[in-house]
Tab-separated table of C-alpha atoms in Angstrom:
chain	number	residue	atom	x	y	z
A	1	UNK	CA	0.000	0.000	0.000
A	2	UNK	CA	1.105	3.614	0.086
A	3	UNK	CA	2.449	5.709	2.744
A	4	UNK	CA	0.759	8.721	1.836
A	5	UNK	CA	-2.613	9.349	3.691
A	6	UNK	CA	-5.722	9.028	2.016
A	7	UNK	CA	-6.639	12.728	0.655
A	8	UNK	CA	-9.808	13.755	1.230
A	9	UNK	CA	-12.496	13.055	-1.103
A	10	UNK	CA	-13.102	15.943	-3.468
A	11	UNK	CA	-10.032	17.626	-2.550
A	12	UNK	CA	-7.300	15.368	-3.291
A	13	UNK	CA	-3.961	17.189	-2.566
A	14	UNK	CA	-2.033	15.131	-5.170
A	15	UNK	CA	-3.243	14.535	-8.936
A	16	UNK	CA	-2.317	11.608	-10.333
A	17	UNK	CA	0.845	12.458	-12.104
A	18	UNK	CA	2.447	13.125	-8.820
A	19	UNK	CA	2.152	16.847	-9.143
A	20	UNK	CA	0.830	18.795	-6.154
A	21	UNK	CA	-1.935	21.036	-6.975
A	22	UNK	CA	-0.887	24.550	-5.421
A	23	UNK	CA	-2.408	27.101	-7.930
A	24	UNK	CA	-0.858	29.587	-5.689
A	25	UNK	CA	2.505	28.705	-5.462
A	26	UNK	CA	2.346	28.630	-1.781
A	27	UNK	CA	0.852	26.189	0.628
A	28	UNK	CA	-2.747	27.139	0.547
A	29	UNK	CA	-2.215	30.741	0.971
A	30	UNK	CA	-4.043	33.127	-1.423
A	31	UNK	CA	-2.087	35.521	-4.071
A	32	UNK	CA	-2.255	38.927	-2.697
A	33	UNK	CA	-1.702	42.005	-4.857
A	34	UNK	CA	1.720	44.257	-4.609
A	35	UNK	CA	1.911	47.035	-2.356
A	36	UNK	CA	0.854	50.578	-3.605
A	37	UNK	CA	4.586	51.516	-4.265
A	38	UNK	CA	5.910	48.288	-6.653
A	39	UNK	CA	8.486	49.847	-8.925
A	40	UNK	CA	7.079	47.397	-11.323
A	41	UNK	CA	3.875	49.483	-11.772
A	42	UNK	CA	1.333	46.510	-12.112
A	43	UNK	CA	-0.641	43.511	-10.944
A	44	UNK	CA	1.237	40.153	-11.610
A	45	UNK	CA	-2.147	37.042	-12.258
A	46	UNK	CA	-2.126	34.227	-10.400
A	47	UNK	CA	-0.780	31.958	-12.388
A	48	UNK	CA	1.739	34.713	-13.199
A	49	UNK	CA	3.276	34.686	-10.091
A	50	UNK	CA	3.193	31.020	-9.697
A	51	UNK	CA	6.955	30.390	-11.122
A	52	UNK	CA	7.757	28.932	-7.563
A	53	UNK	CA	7.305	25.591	-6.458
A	54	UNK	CA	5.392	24.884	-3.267
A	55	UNK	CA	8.741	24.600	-1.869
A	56	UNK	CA	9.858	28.236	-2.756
A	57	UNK	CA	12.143	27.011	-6.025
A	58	UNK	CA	11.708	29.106	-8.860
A	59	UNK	CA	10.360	26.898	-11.693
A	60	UNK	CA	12.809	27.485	-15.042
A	61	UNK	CA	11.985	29.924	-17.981
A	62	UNK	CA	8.302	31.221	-15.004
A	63	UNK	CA	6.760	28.116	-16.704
A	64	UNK	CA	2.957	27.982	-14.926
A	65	UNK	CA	2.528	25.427	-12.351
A	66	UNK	CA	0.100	23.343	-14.583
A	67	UNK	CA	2.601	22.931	-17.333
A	68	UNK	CA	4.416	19.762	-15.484
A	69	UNK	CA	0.130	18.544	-15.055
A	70	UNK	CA	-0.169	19.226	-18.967
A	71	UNK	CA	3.372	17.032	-19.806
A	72	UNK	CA	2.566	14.181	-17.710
A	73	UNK	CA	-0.978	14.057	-19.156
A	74	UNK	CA	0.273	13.819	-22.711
A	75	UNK	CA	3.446	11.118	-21.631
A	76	UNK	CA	0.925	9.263	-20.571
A	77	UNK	CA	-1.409	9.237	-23.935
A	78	UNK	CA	1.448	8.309	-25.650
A	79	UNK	CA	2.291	5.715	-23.854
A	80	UNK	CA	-1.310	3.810	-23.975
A	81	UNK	CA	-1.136	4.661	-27.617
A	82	UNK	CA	-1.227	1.038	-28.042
A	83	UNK	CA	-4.143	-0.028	-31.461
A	84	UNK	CA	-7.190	-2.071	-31.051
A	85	UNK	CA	-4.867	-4.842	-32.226
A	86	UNK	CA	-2.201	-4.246	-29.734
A	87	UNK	CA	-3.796	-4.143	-26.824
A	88	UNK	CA	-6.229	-7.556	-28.079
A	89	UNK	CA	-2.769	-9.228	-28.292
A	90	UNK	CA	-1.415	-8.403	-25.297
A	91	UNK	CA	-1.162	-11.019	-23.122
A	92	UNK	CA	-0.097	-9.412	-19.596
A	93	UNK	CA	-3.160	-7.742	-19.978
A	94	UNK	CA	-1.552	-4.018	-19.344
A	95	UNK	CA	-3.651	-2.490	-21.978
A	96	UNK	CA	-7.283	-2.552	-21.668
A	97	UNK	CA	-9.128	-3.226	-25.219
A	98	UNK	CA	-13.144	-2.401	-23.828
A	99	UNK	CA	-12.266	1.616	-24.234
A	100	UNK	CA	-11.288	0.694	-27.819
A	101	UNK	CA	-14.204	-1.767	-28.795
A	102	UNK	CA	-16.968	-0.026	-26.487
A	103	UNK	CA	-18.158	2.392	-29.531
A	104	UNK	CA	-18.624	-0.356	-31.921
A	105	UNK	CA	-19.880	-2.788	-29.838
A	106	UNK	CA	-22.674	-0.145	-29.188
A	107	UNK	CA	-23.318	0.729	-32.715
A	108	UNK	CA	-23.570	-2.925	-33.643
A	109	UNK	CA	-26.145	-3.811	-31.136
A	110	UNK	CA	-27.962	-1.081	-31.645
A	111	UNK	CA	-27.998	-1.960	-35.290
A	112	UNK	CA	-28.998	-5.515	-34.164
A	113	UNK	CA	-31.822	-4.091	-31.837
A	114	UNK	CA	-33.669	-1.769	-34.302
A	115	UNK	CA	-33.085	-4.691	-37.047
A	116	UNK	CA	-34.945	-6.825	-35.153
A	117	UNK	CA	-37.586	-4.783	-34.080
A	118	UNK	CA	-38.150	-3.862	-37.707
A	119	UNK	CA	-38.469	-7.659	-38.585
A	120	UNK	CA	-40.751	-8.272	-35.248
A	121	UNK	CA	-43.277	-4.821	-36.897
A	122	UNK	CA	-43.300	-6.925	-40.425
A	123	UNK	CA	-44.369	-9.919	-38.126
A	124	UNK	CA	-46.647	-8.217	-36.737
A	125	UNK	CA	-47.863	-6.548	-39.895
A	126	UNK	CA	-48.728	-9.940	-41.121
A	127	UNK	CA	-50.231	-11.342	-38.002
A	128	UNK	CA	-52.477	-8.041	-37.985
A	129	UNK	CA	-54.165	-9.844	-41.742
A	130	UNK	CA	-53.845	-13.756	-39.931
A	131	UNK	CA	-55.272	-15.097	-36.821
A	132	UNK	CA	-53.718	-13.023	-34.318
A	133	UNK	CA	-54.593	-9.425	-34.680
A	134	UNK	CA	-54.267	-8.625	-31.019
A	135	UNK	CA	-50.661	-10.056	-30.553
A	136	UNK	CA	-49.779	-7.698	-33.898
A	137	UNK	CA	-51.368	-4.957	-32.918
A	138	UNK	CA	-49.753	-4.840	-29.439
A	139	UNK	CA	-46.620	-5.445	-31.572
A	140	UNK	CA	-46.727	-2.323	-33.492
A	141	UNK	CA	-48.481	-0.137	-30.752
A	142	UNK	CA	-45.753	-1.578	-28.081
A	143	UNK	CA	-42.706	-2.802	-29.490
A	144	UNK	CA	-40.518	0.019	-29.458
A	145	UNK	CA	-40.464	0.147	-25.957
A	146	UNK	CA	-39.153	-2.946	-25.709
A	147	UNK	CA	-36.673	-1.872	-28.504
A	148	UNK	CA	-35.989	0.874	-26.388
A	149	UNK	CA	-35.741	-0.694	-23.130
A	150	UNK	CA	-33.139	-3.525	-24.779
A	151	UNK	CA	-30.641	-0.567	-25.975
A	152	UNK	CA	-31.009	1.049	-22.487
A	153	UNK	CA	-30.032	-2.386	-21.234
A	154	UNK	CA	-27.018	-2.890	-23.688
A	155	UNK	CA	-25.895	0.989	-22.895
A	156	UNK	CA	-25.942	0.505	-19.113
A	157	UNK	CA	-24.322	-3.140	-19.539
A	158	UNK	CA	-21.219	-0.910	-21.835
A	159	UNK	CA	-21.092	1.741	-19.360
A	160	UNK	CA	-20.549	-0.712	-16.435
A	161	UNK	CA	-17.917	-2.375	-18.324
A	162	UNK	CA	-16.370	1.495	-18.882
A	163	UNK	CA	-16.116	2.298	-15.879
A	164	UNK	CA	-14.848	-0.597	-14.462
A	165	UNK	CA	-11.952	-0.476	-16.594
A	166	UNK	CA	-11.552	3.421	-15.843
A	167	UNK	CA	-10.815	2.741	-12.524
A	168	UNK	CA	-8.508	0.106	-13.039
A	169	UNK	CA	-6.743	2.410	-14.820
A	170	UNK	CA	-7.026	5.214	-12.358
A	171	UNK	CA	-5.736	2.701	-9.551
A	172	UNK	CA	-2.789	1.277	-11.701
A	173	UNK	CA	-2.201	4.736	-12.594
A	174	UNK	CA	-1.722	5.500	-8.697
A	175	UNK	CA	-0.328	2.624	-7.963
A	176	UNK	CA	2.977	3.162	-10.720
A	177	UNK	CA	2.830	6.777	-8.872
A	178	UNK	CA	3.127	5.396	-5.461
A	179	UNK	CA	5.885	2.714	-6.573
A	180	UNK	CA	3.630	0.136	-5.549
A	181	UNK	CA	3.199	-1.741	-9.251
């Protein structure tokens, strides 16, 4: 496990990338504005004035405190840049393919569902001229709710999946930060 203390929720004091999240520069002390006489004539913004690390070390060429944030956050989309293919083949499982797959998979099935409530409405369009008028007409008057209620099903199933995955990631991502994995 990690030594660092669980943050509080909503307010984590870390982001994931290991960079502390100081806006101000300083530990959670607000940016106040220069005295009345500052030879320099004007008000420095925030983020401005936020060349210095939380630890009082001037940050090289005044670079915003984000831009460290910002770096990691790409390193790290470049290094899942892994295809559909890649990450299918990969047998230790470090790349997650349902991200990848999830937009098809939805488009297909919801392909599947409205073909085959179109093929249940001809059905029913013939059983409205045979013997069983009631079960067609409930058919057409009915069906697409169950169409409906089927892609709500399929959507909710994908989303589950999503979000499992997204915070496996999240938790691998903390645990590489923390040195456990």
């Amino acid at each position: 496990m990690s030594e660092n203390p669980p943050s509080q929720p909503g307010r984590p004091e870390d982001d994931p990338y290991g960079q502390p999240q100081d806006p101000y520069g300083q530990q959670g002390q607000p940016a106040s504005p220069p005295p009345a006489h500052d030879p320099g004539g004007g008000y420095q913004a925030p983020y401005q004035q936020s060349a210095q690390q939380p630890g009082g070390q001037a940050r090289p060429g005044g670079e915003p405190f984000f831009a460290d944030a910002a770096s990691s956050a790409a390193n790290v989309a470049r290094t899942d840049a892994t295809g559909f293919f890649g990450a299918l083949f990969d047998y230790s499982f470090t790349h997650y393919v349902t991200p990848k797959v999830v937009k098809i998979i939805y488009v297909i099935v919801s392909v599947l569902i409205i073909l085959g409530w179109v093929i249940g409405l001809i059905v029913a369009i013939v059983a409205l001229f045979n013997d069983a008028f009631w079960g067609g007409l409930g058919y057409i008057v009915f069906g697409w709710i169950i169409a409906i209620v089927y892609l709500a099903i399929a959507r909710i199933t994908l989303e589950f999946y999503l979000a499992v995955v997204s915070v496996s990631e999240k938790v691998n991502l903390y645990a590489r930060r923390d040195g456990v994995a």
